[in-house]
XYZ file of C-alpha atoms in Angstrom:
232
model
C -13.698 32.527 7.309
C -14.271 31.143 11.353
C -16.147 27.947 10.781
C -17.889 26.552 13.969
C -16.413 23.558 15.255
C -18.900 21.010 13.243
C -18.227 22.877 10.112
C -14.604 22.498 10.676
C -14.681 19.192 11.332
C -16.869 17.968 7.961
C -14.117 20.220 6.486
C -11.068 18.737 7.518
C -12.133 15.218 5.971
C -11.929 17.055 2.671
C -9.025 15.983 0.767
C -6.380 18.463 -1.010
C -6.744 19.154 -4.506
C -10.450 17.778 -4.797
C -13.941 18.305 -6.191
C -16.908 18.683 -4.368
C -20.569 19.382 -3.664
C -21.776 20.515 -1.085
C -25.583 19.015 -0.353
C -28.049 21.341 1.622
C -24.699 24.115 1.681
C -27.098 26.565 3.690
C -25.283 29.943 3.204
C -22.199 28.604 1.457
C -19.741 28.825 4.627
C -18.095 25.280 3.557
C -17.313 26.059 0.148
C -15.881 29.299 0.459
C -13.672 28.193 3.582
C -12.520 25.121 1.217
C -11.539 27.393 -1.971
C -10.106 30.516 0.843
C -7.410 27.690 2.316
C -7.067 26.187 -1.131
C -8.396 22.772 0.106
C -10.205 22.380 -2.903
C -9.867 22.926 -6.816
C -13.352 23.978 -7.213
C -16.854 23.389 -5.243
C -20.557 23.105 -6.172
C -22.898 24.395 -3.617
C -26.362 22.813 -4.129
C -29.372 23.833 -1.428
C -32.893 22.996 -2.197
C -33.574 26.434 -0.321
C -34.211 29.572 -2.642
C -33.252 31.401 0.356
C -30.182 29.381 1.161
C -29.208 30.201 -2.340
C -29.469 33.623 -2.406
C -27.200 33.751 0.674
C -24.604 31.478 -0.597
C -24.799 33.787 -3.760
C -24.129 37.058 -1.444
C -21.691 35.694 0.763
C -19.389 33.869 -2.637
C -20.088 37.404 -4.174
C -18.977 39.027 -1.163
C -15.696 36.896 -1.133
C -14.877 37.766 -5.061
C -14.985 33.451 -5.020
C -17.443 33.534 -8.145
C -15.523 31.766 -10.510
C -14.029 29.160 -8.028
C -17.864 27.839 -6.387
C -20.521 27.021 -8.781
C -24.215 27.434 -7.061
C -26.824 25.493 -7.955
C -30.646 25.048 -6.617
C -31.521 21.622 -6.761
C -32.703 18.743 -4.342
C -29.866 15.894 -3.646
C -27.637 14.913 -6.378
C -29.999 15.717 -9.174
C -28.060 19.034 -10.310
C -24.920 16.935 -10.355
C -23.638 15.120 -13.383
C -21.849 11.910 -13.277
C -18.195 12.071 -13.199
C -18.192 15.846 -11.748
C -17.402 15.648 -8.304
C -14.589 12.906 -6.660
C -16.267 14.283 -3.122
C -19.508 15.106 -1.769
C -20.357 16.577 1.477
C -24.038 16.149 2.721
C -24.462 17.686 6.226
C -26.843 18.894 8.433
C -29.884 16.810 7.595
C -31.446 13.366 8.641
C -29.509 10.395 8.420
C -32.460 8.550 6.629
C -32.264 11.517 3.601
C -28.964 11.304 3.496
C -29.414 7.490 2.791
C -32.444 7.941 0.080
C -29.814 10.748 -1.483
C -26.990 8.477 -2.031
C -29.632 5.723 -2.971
C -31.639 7.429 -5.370
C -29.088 7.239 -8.341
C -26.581 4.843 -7.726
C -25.374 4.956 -10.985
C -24.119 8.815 -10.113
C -23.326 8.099 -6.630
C -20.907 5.145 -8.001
C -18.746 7.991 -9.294
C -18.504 9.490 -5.834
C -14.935 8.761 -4.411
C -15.415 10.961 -1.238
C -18.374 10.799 1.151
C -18.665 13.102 4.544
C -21.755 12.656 5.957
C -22.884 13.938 9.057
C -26.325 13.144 10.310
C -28.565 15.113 12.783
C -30.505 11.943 13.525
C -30.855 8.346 12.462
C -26.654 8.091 12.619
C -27.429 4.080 12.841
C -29.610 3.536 9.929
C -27.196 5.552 7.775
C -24.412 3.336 9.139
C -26.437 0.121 8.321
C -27.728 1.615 4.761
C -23.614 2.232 4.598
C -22.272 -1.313 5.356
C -24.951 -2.877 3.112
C -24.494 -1.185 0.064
C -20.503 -1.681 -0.745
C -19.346 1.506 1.561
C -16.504 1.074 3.993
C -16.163 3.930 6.781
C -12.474 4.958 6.932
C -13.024 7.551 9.549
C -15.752 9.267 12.261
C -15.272 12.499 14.588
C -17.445 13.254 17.363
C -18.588 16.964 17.734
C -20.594 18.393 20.546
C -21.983 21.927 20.056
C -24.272 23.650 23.064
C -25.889 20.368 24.687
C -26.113 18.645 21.029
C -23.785 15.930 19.985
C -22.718 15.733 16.358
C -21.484 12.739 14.204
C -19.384 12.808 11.368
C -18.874 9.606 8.934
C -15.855 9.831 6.417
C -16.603 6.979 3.597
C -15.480 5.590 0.797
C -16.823 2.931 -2.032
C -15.149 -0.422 -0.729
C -16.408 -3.270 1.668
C -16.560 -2.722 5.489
C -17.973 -4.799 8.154
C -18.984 -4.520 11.696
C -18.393 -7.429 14.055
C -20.823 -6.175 16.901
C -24.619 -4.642 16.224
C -24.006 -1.516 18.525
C -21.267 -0.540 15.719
C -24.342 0.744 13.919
C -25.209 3.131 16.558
C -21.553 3.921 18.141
C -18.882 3.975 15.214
C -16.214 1.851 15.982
C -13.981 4.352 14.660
C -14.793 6.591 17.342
C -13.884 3.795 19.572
C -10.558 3.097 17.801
C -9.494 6.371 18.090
C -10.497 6.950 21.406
C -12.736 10.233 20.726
C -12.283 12.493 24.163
C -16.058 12.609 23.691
C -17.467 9.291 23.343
C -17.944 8.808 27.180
C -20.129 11.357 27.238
C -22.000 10.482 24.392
C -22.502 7.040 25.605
C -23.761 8.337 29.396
C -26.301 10.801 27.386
C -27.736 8.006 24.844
C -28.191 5.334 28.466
C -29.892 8.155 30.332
C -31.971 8.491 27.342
C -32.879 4.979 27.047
C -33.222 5.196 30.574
C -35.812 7.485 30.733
C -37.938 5.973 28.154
C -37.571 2.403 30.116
C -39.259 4.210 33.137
C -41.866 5.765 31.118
C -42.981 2.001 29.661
C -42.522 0.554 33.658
C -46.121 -0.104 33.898
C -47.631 -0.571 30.033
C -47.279 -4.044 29.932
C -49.113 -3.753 26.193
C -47.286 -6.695 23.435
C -45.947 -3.745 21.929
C -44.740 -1.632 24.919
C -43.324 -5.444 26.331
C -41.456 -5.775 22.912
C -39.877 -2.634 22.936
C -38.662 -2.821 26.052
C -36.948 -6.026 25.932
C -35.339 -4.435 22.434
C -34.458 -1.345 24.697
C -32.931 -3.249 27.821
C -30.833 -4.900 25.230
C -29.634 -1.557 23.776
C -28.587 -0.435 27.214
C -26.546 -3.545 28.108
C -24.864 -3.417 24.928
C -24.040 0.752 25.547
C -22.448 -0.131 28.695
C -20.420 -2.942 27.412
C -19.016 -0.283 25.138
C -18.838 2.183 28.042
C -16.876 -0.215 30.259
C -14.803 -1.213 27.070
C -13.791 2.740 26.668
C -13.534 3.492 29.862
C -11.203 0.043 30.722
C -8.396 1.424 28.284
């Protein structure tokens, strides 16, 4: 099975000879490439979606991969038991549900060795919810599909740290690693905060003044880590 580039990428942080779930698996594409290039020893694929189920239960039928991926309809970790999985994958969704998913039972999600996460928004309040709550990020990618960029947190149950604020937003392992993308990442989030600055030019309201003084600090900060990137 052809992933897309984003699928690929969540998959490849999936270690040999593990367990996992699949969160919000949408039509099962994960699980079935993870079992096809014997990645994994078995996989769960959980979707909240009745429709999304029924897919994933065609295309696993479809691939004879019934008794290697388990389906289950269920919101979050609530269909998983403690103990079952060493890796979960939750993709594809806001970074503040990811957060309330991996906070809602902590006593489950304390079993968890594994966690790929990859947020469609909020990537910096998942970060900060990560660092806070005995999670150390081992590893990021950087995906861009169409005109959409895509971030991908590898984490594990330990204590990590971040010695500048803007860490929350840009992961400094995408700086360590120098991802080919994160120039243009950086350029796209300034001439977003950009924009907004000019659209707030003339409110001069307390909360308007607030936010910009909160966003002309966000841009300096971006193009420290700009100049930073681009110095190397």
């Amino acid at each position: 099975m052809n992933l897309s580039n984003r699928l690929k990428k969540i998959a490849d942080f999936v270690p040999n000879n593990s367990i996992v779930a699949d969160i919000g698996c949408d039509h099962g594409y994960i699980p079935i490439y993870l079992i096809k290039n014997n990645i994994s020893k078995k996989v769960i694929a959980v979707d909240i979606s009745e429709n999304s189920i029924e897919k994933t239960i065609e295309n696993v039928k479809n691939n004879n991969l019934e008794e290697d991926i388990e389906i289950r309809i269920g919101d979050g970790l609530d269909k998983i038991l403690p103990f079952e999985i060493d890796t979960v994958i939750i993709a594809g969704m806001g970074g503040l549900l990811i957060r309330d998913i991996l906070d809602k039972d902590k006593v489950k999600t304390n079993t968890i060795s594994n966690f790929i996460l990859q947020p469609n928004i909020a990537s910096k309040e998942l970060r900060e919810y990560l660092y806070e709550n005995n999670f150390e990020i081992i590893d990021e990618e950087l995906v861009k599909e169409g005109d959409k960029f895509y971030e991908i947190i590898y984490a594990k149950a330990g204590k990590g740290f971040v010695t500048k604020d803007i860490y929350y937003e840009i992961g400094e392992k995408l700086i360590i690693k120098e991802n080919p993308l994160l120039s243009e990442f950086i350029n796209y989030k300034i001439k977003v905060v950009e924009e907004i600055l000019l659209e707030l030019k003339d409110v001069e309201t307390e909360k308007a003044v607030k936010r910009k003084k909160e966003l002309n600090k966000n841009l300096i900060e971006l193009k420290e880590v700009l100049l930073e990137i681009e110095g190397n």
